[in-house]
Amino acid sequence: MKTNRRHFLKVAGVTAMGLAAGAGTAAASYLPHYDHVAPNHDHLTAGRWGMVIDTRKFHHKEDFLPLVEACHKYHNVPTIPGNQEIKWLWTDSFHHSFPNKHNEFLEEKMHHQDFLLLCNHCKNPPCVRVCPTQATYKRADGIVIMDMHRCIGCRFCMAGCPYGSRSFNFQDPRPFIAEQNTDYPTRTKGVVEKCNFCAERLAEGKLPACVEASEGKLIFGDLNNPESEIRHILAENYTIRRKPDLGTEPSVFYII
């Protein structure tokens, strides 16, 4: 009996040491994905970042291209043909973008117009609640962001997002990046990705790349500050949000 007990304790001890060593190795090999968003002394801050898209200033499909190109080029978003497309910023029709805004007397141009889409950085983000590893989380300034190194590729967040704002890397995306931006990390196979409101640029005191390229078509600012430009624009214009009935409280508004 004593021999058996001694043997059990020996095996248990070795096992515990192995687990501890494994955990240590894992912890040592873990590198946070957000080093590139460490703020400098010029960083921009807000209580809750938000965006207004003035759809009245987009007249042709080509008007969206500079914005999408600026975003995807800066964030190393690959161009993968077929049904494995990765997208941070894209366009879609009124009916797909605002499925609960239909009526039989809708203005004719709405049937043919495209709308700019991105992550809505919801006040109540369902993607955060369903992520089992906390790879997706919401910052104090309202930005819903990802730590790619924590992502295990379960795609619960994709199922939880009602806006289709997330893409999954079914293959290594790096061969499909035409010109790599070394200031922003690339992703790997098996990882979900999405818009991050350019948190890394805000940390350097810069506006999001799409806003900078929009020439006034997009307005970005602090929704919690009643004196901010975005609050004045929201007070002076009728705006809609995508699927507001879901209670997610999107931080992206559209002037129609």
mmCIF file of C-alpha atoms in Angstrom:
data_model
loop_
_atom_site.group_PDB
_atom_site.id
_atom_site.type_symbol
_atom_site.label_atom_id
_atom_site.label_comp_id
_atom_site.label_asym_id
_atom_site.label_seq_id
_atom_site.Cartn_x
_atom_site.Cartn_y
_atom_site.Cartn_z
ATOM 1 C CA MET A 1 0.000 0.000 0.000
ATOM 2 C CA LYS A 2 2.769 2.406 1.013
ATOM 3 C CA THR A 3 4.599 1.639 -2.216
ATOM 4 C CA ASN A 4 1.500 2.316 -4.273
ATOM 5 C CA ARG A 5 0.877 5.637 -2.503
ATOM 6 C CA ARG A 6 4.516 6.647 -2.966
ATOM 7 C CA HIS A 7 4.279 5.772 -6.655
ATOM 8 C CA PHE A 8 1.043 7.767 -7.023
ATOM 9 C CA LEU A 9 2.547 10.862 -5.388
ATOM 10 C CA LYS A 10 5.624 10.560 -7.584
ATOM 11 C CA VAL A 11 3.563 10.348 -10.775
ATOM 12 C CA ALA A 12 1.290 13.215 -9.642
ATOM 13 C CA GLY A 13 4.304 15.364 -8.832
ATOM 14 C CA VAL A 14 5.925 14.756 -12.187
ATOM 15 C CA THR A 15 2.622 15.479 -13.939
ATOM 16 C CA ALA A 16 2.142 18.733 -12.037
ATOM 17 C CA MET A 17 5.691 19.812 -12.862
ATOM 18 C CA GLY A 18 5.057 19.016 -16.515
ATOM 19 C CA LEU A 19 1.853 21.054 -16.580
ATOM 20 C CA ALA A 20 3.561 23.958 -14.852
ATOM 21 C CA ALA A 21 6.445 23.806 -17.283
ATOM 22 C CA GLY A 22 4.012 23.685 -20.197
ATOM 23 C CA ALA A 23 2.089 26.666 -18.914
ATOM 24 C CA GLY A 24 5.308 28.545 -18.439
ATOM 25 C CA THR A 25 6.409 27.783 -21.955
ATOM 26 C CA ALA A 26 3.027 28.867 -23.304
ATOM 27 C CA ALA A 27 3.124 32.078 -21.298
ATOM 28 C CA ALA A 28 6.653 32.796 -22.428
ATOM 29 C CA SER A 29 5.789 32.216 -26.050
ATOM 30 C CA TYR A 30 2.705 34.442 -25.872
ATOM 31 C CA LEU A 31 3.299 37.860 -27.310
ATOM 32 C CA PRO A 32 0.436 40.375 -27.113
ATOM 33 C CA HIS A 33 -0.866 41.410 -30.522
ATOM 34 C CA TYR A 34 -1.520 44.976 -29.453
ATOM 35 C CA ASP A 35 2.043 46.245 -29.040
ATOM 36 C CA HIS A 36 1.515 48.238 -32.236
ATOM 37 C CA VAL A 37 -1.320 50.224 -30.604
ATOM 38 C CA ALA A 38 0.728 51.473 -27.642
ATOM 39 C CA PRO A 39 -0.108 55.212 -27.432
ATOM 40 C CA ASN A 40 2.488 57.955 -27.763
ATOM 41 C CA HIS A 41 2.233 61.477 -26.364
ATOM 42 C CA ASP A 42 0.159 62.668 -29.357
ATOM 43 C CA HIS A 43 -2.461 59.933 -29.171
ATOM 44 C CA LEU A 44 -6.130 60.743 -29.688
ATOM 45 C CA THR A 45 -8.642 59.853 -26.993
ATOM 46 C CA ALA A 46 -12.423 59.637 -26.687
ATOM 47 C CA GLY A 47 -15.082 58.387 -24.322
ATOM 48 C CA ARG A 48 -16.650 56.449 -27.183
ATOM 49 C CA TRP A 49 -15.340 56.584 -30.741
ATOM 50 C CA GLY A 50 -17.932 56.713 -33.503
ATOM 51 C CA MET A 51 -18.267 57.376 -37.213
ATOM 52 C CA VAL A 52 -20.755 59.113 -39.483
ATOM 53 C CA ILE A 53 -20.867 58.124 -43.165
ATOM 54 C CA ASP A 54 -22.401 60.834 -45.346
ATOM 55 C CA THR A 55 -23.897 58.700 -48.115
ATOM 56 C CA ARG A 56 -24.969 61.841 -49.999
ATOM 57 C CA LYS A 57 -21.334 62.415 -50.968
ATOM 58 C CA PHE A 58 -20.864 59.015 -52.642
ATOM 59 C CA HIS A 59 -22.097 59.172 -56.233
ATOM 60 C CA HIS A 60 -20.282 56.345 -58.007
ATOM 61 C CA LYS A 61 -18.804 52.972 -57.090
ATOM 62 C CA GLU A 62 -15.376 54.473 -57.747
ATOM 63 C CA ASP A 63 -15.902 56.910 -54.858
ATOM 64 C CA PHE A 64 -15.463 54.058 -52.390
ATOM 65 C CA LEU A 65 -12.231 52.699 -53.827
ATOM 66 C CA PRO A 66 -9.734 55.158 -52.247
ATOM 67 C CA LEU A 67 -11.189 54.462 -48.796
ATOM 68 C CA VAL A 68 -11.121 50.682 -49.159
ATOM 69 C CA GLU A 69 -7.640 50.764 -50.651
ATOM 70 C CA ALA A 70 -6.306 52.995 -47.850
ATOM 71 C CA CYS A 71 -7.706 50.670 -45.189
ATOM 72 C CA HIS A 72 -6.685 47.368 -46.756
ATOM 73 C CA LYS A 73 -3.224 48.547 -47.753
ATOM 74 C CA TYR A 74 -2.464 49.902 -44.289
ATOM 75 C CA HIS A 75 -3.687 46.767 -42.499
ATOM 76 C CA ASN A 76 -2.193 44.188 -44.860
ATOM 77 C CA VAL A 77 -5.612 42.885 -45.868
ATOM 78 C CA PRO A 78 -5.019 40.236 -48.541
ATOM 79 C CA THR A 79 -6.784 40.098 -51.885
ATOM 80 C CA ILE A 80 -7.911 36.484 -52.101
ATOM 81 C CA PRO A 81 -10.055 35.519 -55.094
ATOM 82 C CA GLY A 82 -13.164 33.377 -54.777
ATOM 83 C CA ASN A 83 -15.263 32.835 -51.665
ATOM 84 C CA GLN A 84 -12.395 33.223 -49.175
ATOM 85 C CA GLU A 85 -12.389 37.023 -49.395
ATOM 86 C CA ILE A 86 -10.991 38.970 -46.433
ATOM 87 C CA LYS A 87 -12.610 42.358 -45.891
ATOM 88 C CA TRP A 88 -12.352 45.142 -43.371
ATOM 89 C CA LEU A 89 -14.130 47.782 -45.447
ATOM 90 C CA TRP A 90 -16.541 46.906 -48.248
ATOM 91 C CA THR A 91 -19.780 47.948 -49.954
ATOM 92 C CA ASP A 92 -23.205 46.416 -50.402
ATOM 93 C CA SER A 93 -26.712 47.353 -51.531
ATOM 94 C CA PHE A 94 -29.295 49.212 -49.461
ATOM 95 C CA HIS A 95 -31.425 46.085 -49.144
ATOM 96 C CA HIS A 96 -28.552 44.023 -47.750
ATOM 97 C CA SER A 97 -27.205 46.827 -45.580
ATOM 98 C CA PHE A 98 -30.504 47.940 -44.066
ATOM 99 C CA PRO A 99 -32.881 44.979 -44.367
ATOM 100 C CA ASN A 100 -35.413 46.462 -41.947
ATOM 101 C CA LYS A 101 -35.694 49.808 -43.756
ATOM 102 C CA HIS A 102 -37.636 48.606 -46.780
ATOM 103 C CA ASN A 103 -40.884 50.108 -47.919
ATOM 104 C CA GLU A 104 -42.789 49.978 -51.182
ATOM 105 C CA PHE A 105 -42.261 53.688 -51.856
ATOM 106 C CA LEU A 106 -38.519 53.774 -51.258
ATOM 107 C CA GLU A 107 -36.715 56.448 -53.256
ATOM 108 C CA GLU A 108 -35.619 54.934 -56.579
ATOM 109 C CA LYS A 109 -31.903 55.725 -56.185
ATOM 110 C CA MET A 110 -31.764 53.614 -53.019
ATOM 111 C CA HIS A 111 -32.372 50.493 -55.077
ATOM 112 C CA HIS A 112 -29.146 51.104 -56.990
ATOM 113 C CA GLN A 113 -26.851 52.800 -54.481
ATOM 114 C CA ASP A 114 -23.996 51.088 -52.636
ATOM 115 C CA PHE A 115 -23.184 51.736 -48.983
ATOM 116 C CA LEU A 116 -19.889 51.570 -47.151
ATOM 117 C CA LEU A 117 -19.794 48.842 -44.500
ATOM 118 C CA LEU A 118 -17.398 47.998 -41.670
ATOM 119 C CA CYS A 119 -17.413 46.745 -38.094
ATOM 120 C CA ASN A 120 -19.963 48.797 -36.157
ATOM 121 C CA HIS A 121 -17.969 48.797 -32.904
ATOM 122 C CA CYS A 122 -21.225 48.185 -31.057
ATOM 123 C CA LYS A 123 -21.896 49.494 -27.585
ATOM 124 C CA ASN A 124 -23.279 46.029 -26.790
ATOM 125 C CA PRO A 125 -21.106 43.804 -28.986
ATOM 126 C CA PRO A 126 -22.347 40.197 -29.183
ATOM 127 C CA CYS A 127 -18.992 39.107 -30.637
ATOM 128 C CA VAL A 128 -17.306 39.966 -27.328
ATOM 129 C CA ARG A 129 -19.768 37.924 -25.302
ATOM 130 C CA VAL A 130 -19.354 34.749 -27.370
ATOM 131 C CA CYS A 131 -15.544 34.746 -27.688
ATOM 132 C CA PRO A 132 -14.284 31.897 -25.451
ATOM 133 C CA THR A 133 -10.695 33.174 -25.212
ATOM 134 C CA GLN A 134 -11.328 36.938 -24.876
ATOM 135 C CA ALA A 135 -9.477 37.433 -28.144
ATOM 136 C CA THR A 136 -12.217 39.934 -28.967
ATOM 137 C CA TYR A 137 -12.774 42.597 -26.359
ATOM 138 C CA LYS A 138 -14.092 46.140 -26.041
ATOM 139 C CA ARG A 139 -11.766 48.920 -24.972
ATOM 140 C CA ALA A 140 -12.759 51.746 -22.623
ATOM 141 C CA ASP A 141 -13.061 54.061 -25.642
ATOM 142 C CA GLY A 142 -15.650 51.789 -27.281
ATOM 143 C CA ILE A 143 -13.414 50.205 -29.920
ATOM 144 C CA VAL A 144 -14.063 46.481 -30.353
ATOM 145 C CA ILE A 145 -10.656 45.049 -31.058
ATOM 146 C CA MET A 146 -8.940 41.679 -31.422
ATOM 147 C CA ASP A 147 -5.818 40.130 -29.999
ATOM 148 C CA MET A 148 -5.029 37.858 -32.943
ATOM 149 C CA HIS A 149 -2.697 35.707 -30.837
ATOM 150 C CA ARG A 150 -5.580 34.702 -28.599
ATOM 151 C CA CYS A 151 -7.849 33.777 -31.520
ATOM 152 C CA ILE A 152 -8.304 30.003 -31.799
ATOM 153 C CA GLY A 153 -10.363 30.192 -34.992
ATOM 154 C CA CYS A 154 -13.590 28.848 -33.488
ATOM 155 C CA ARG A 155 -15.558 31.507 -35.430
ATOM 156 C CA PHE A 156 -18.117 31.969 -32.658
ATOM 157 C CA CYS A 157 -17.613 35.722 -33.160
ATOM 158 C CA MET A 158 -18.556 35.418 -36.828
ATOM 159 C CA ALA A 159 -21.750 33.621 -35.867
ATOM 160 C CA GLY A 160 -22.459 36.230 -33.190
ATOM 161 C CA CYS A 161 -21.917 39.300 -35.391
ATOM 162 C CA PRO A 162 -25.189 40.242 -37.140
ATOM 163 C CA TYR A 163 -23.372 42.507 -39.619
ATOM 164 C CA GLY A 164 -21.001 40.059 -41.334
ATOM 165 C CA SER A 165 -18.112 42.281 -40.303
ATOM 166 C CA ARG A 166 -15.597 39.497 -39.726
ATOM 167 C CA SER A 167 -13.531 37.355 -42.074
ATOM 168 C CA PHE A 168 -11.785 34.058 -41.455
ATOM 169 C CA ASN A 169 -8.391 33.143 -42.870
ATOM 170 C CA PHE A 170 -8.951 29.693 -44.356
ATOM 171 C CA GLN A 171 -5.368 29.806 -45.649
ATOM 172 C CA ASP A 172 -2.174 31.752 -45.047
ATOM 173 C CA PRO A 173 -3.117 35.288 -46.181
ATOM 174 C CA ARG A 174 0.431 36.587 -46.561
ATOM 175 C CA PRO A 175 1.065 35.381 -50.134
ATOM 176 C CA PHE A 176 -1.971 37.438 -51.180
ATOM 177 C CA ILE A 177 -0.682 40.769 -49.829
ATOM 178 C CA ALA A 178 0.611 42.783 -52.775
ATOM 179 C CA GLU A 179 2.718 45.240 -50.764
ATOM 180 C CA GLN A 180 3.256 44.506 -47.094
ATOM 181 C CA ASN A 181 3.144 47.330 -44.535
ATOM 182 C CA THR A 182 5.804 46.387 -42.008
ATOM 183 C CA ASP A 183 4.281 48.730 -39.398
ATOM 184 C CA TYR A 184 1.222 46.505 -39.039
ATOM 185 C CA PRO A 185 1.244 42.775 -38.185
ATOM 186 C CA THR A 186 0.083 40.201 -40.695
ATOM 187 C CA ARG A 187 -2.232 37.375 -39.739
ATOM 188 C CA THR A 188 -1.979 33.619 -40.129
ATOM 189 C CA LYS A 189 -4.178 30.759 -41.263
ATOM 190 C CA GLY A 190 -7.016 29.971 -38.848
ATOM 191 C CA VAL A 191 -7.464 33.518 -37.485
ATOM 192 C CA VAL A 192 -10.484 35.832 -37.685
ATOM 193 C CA GLU A 193 -9.938 39.520 -38.464
ATOM 194 C CA LYS A 194 -11.910 42.758 -38.849
ATOM 195 C CA CYS A 195 -11.797 46.576 -38.751
ATOM 196 C CA ASN A 196 -10.291 48.034 -35.577
ATOM 197 C CA PHE A 197 -11.170 51.729 -36.139
ATOM 198 C CA CYS A 198 -7.429 52.189 -36.788
ATOM 199 C CA ALA A 199 -6.559 51.969 -33.084
ATOM 200 C CA GLU A 200 -2.865 51.958 -34.014
ATOM 201 C CA ARG A 201 -3.214 55.263 -35.890
ATOM 202 C CA LEU A 202 -5.225 56.860 -33.057
ATOM 203 C CA ALA A 203 -2.330 55.887 -30.779
ATOM 204 C CA GLU A 204 -0.076 58.018 -33.004
ATOM 205 C CA GLY A 205 -2.468 60.969 -33.106
ATOM 206 C CA LYS A 206 -3.800 60.138 -36.596
ATOM 207 C CA LEU A 207 -7.349 59.626 -37.836
ATOM 208 C CA PRO A 208 -8.388 56.267 -39.336
ATOM 209 C CA ALA A 209 -6.985 55.665 -42.813
ATOM 210 C CA CYS A 210 -10.443 55.548 -44.438
ATOM 211 C CA VAL A 211 -11.433 58.852 -42.812
ATOM 212 C CA GLU A 212 -8.232 60.491 -44.015
ATOM 213 C CA ALA A 213 -8.843 59.223 -47.561
ATOM 214 C CA SER A 214 -12.535 60.160 -47.611
ATOM 215 C CA GLU A 215 -12.092 63.924 -48.145
ATOM 216 C CA GLY A 216 -14.919 64.748 -45.729
ATOM 217 C CA LYS A 217 -17.283 61.914 -46.590
ATOM 218 C CA LEU A 218 -16.612 60.250 -43.226
ATOM 219 C CA ILE A 219 -16.654 62.024 -39.871
ATOM 220 C CA PHE A 220 -14.926 60.410 -36.897
ATOM 221 C CA GLY A 221 -15.077 61.578 -33.303
ATOM 222 C CA ASP A 222 -16.157 61.232 -29.709
ATOM 223 C CA LEU A 223 -19.828 60.311 -29.346
ATOM 224 C CA ASN A 224 -19.674 61.046 -25.625
ATOM 225 C CA ASN A 225 -18.578 64.655 -26.134
ATOM 226 C CA PRO A 226 -21.593 66.897 -26.861
ATOM 227 C CA GLU A 227 -19.238 69.566 -28.246
ATOM 228 C CA SER A 228 -17.501 67.278 -30.736
ATOM 229 C CA GLU A 229 -17.973 67.680 -34.496
ATOM 230 C CA ILE A 230 -19.592 64.262 -34.808
ATOM 231 C CA ARG A 231 -22.199 65.125 -32.180
ATOM 232 C CA HIS A 232 -23.056 68.381 -33.964
ATOM 233 C CA ILE A 233 -23.425 66.518 -37.270
ATOM 234 C CA LEU A 234 -25.643 63.896 -35.669
ATOM 235 C CA ALA A 235 -27.780 66.647 -34.127
ATOM 236 C CA GLU A 236 -28.210 68.417 -37.458
ATOM 237 C CA ASN A 237 -28.831 65.435 -39.769
ATOM 238 C CA TYR A 238 -31.212 62.493 -39.861
ATOM 239 C CA THR A 239 -29.170 59.303 -39.583
ATOM 240 C CA ILE A 240 -29.845 55.582 -39.496
ATOM 241 C CA ARG A 241 -27.894 52.613 -38.183
ATOM 242 C CA ARG A 242 -27.756 49.016 -39.299
ATOM 243 C CA LYS A 243 -30.270 46.678 -37.628
ATOM 244 C CA PRO A 244 -30.922 48.890 -34.557
ATOM 245 C CA ASP A 245 -33.730 46.562 -33.452
ATOM 246 C CA LEU A 246 -31.110 44.015 -32.355
ATOM 247 C CA GLY A 247 -30.053 46.228 -29.461
ATOM 248 C CA THR A 248 -26.339 46.156 -30.272
ATOM 249 C CA GLU A 249 -26.126 49.990 -30.424
ATOM 250 C CA PRO A 250 -23.800 50.419 -33.438
ATOM 251 C CA SER A 251 -21.345 53.331 -33.313
ATOM 252 C CA VAL A 252 -21.501 53.836 -37.097
ATOM 253 C CA PHE A 253 -24.208 56.174 -38.410
ATOM 254 C CA TYR A 254 -25.384 56.853 -41.962
ATOM 255 C CA ILE A 255 -26.688 60.176 -43.250
ATOM 256 C CA ILE A 256 -29.191 59.181 -45.947
#
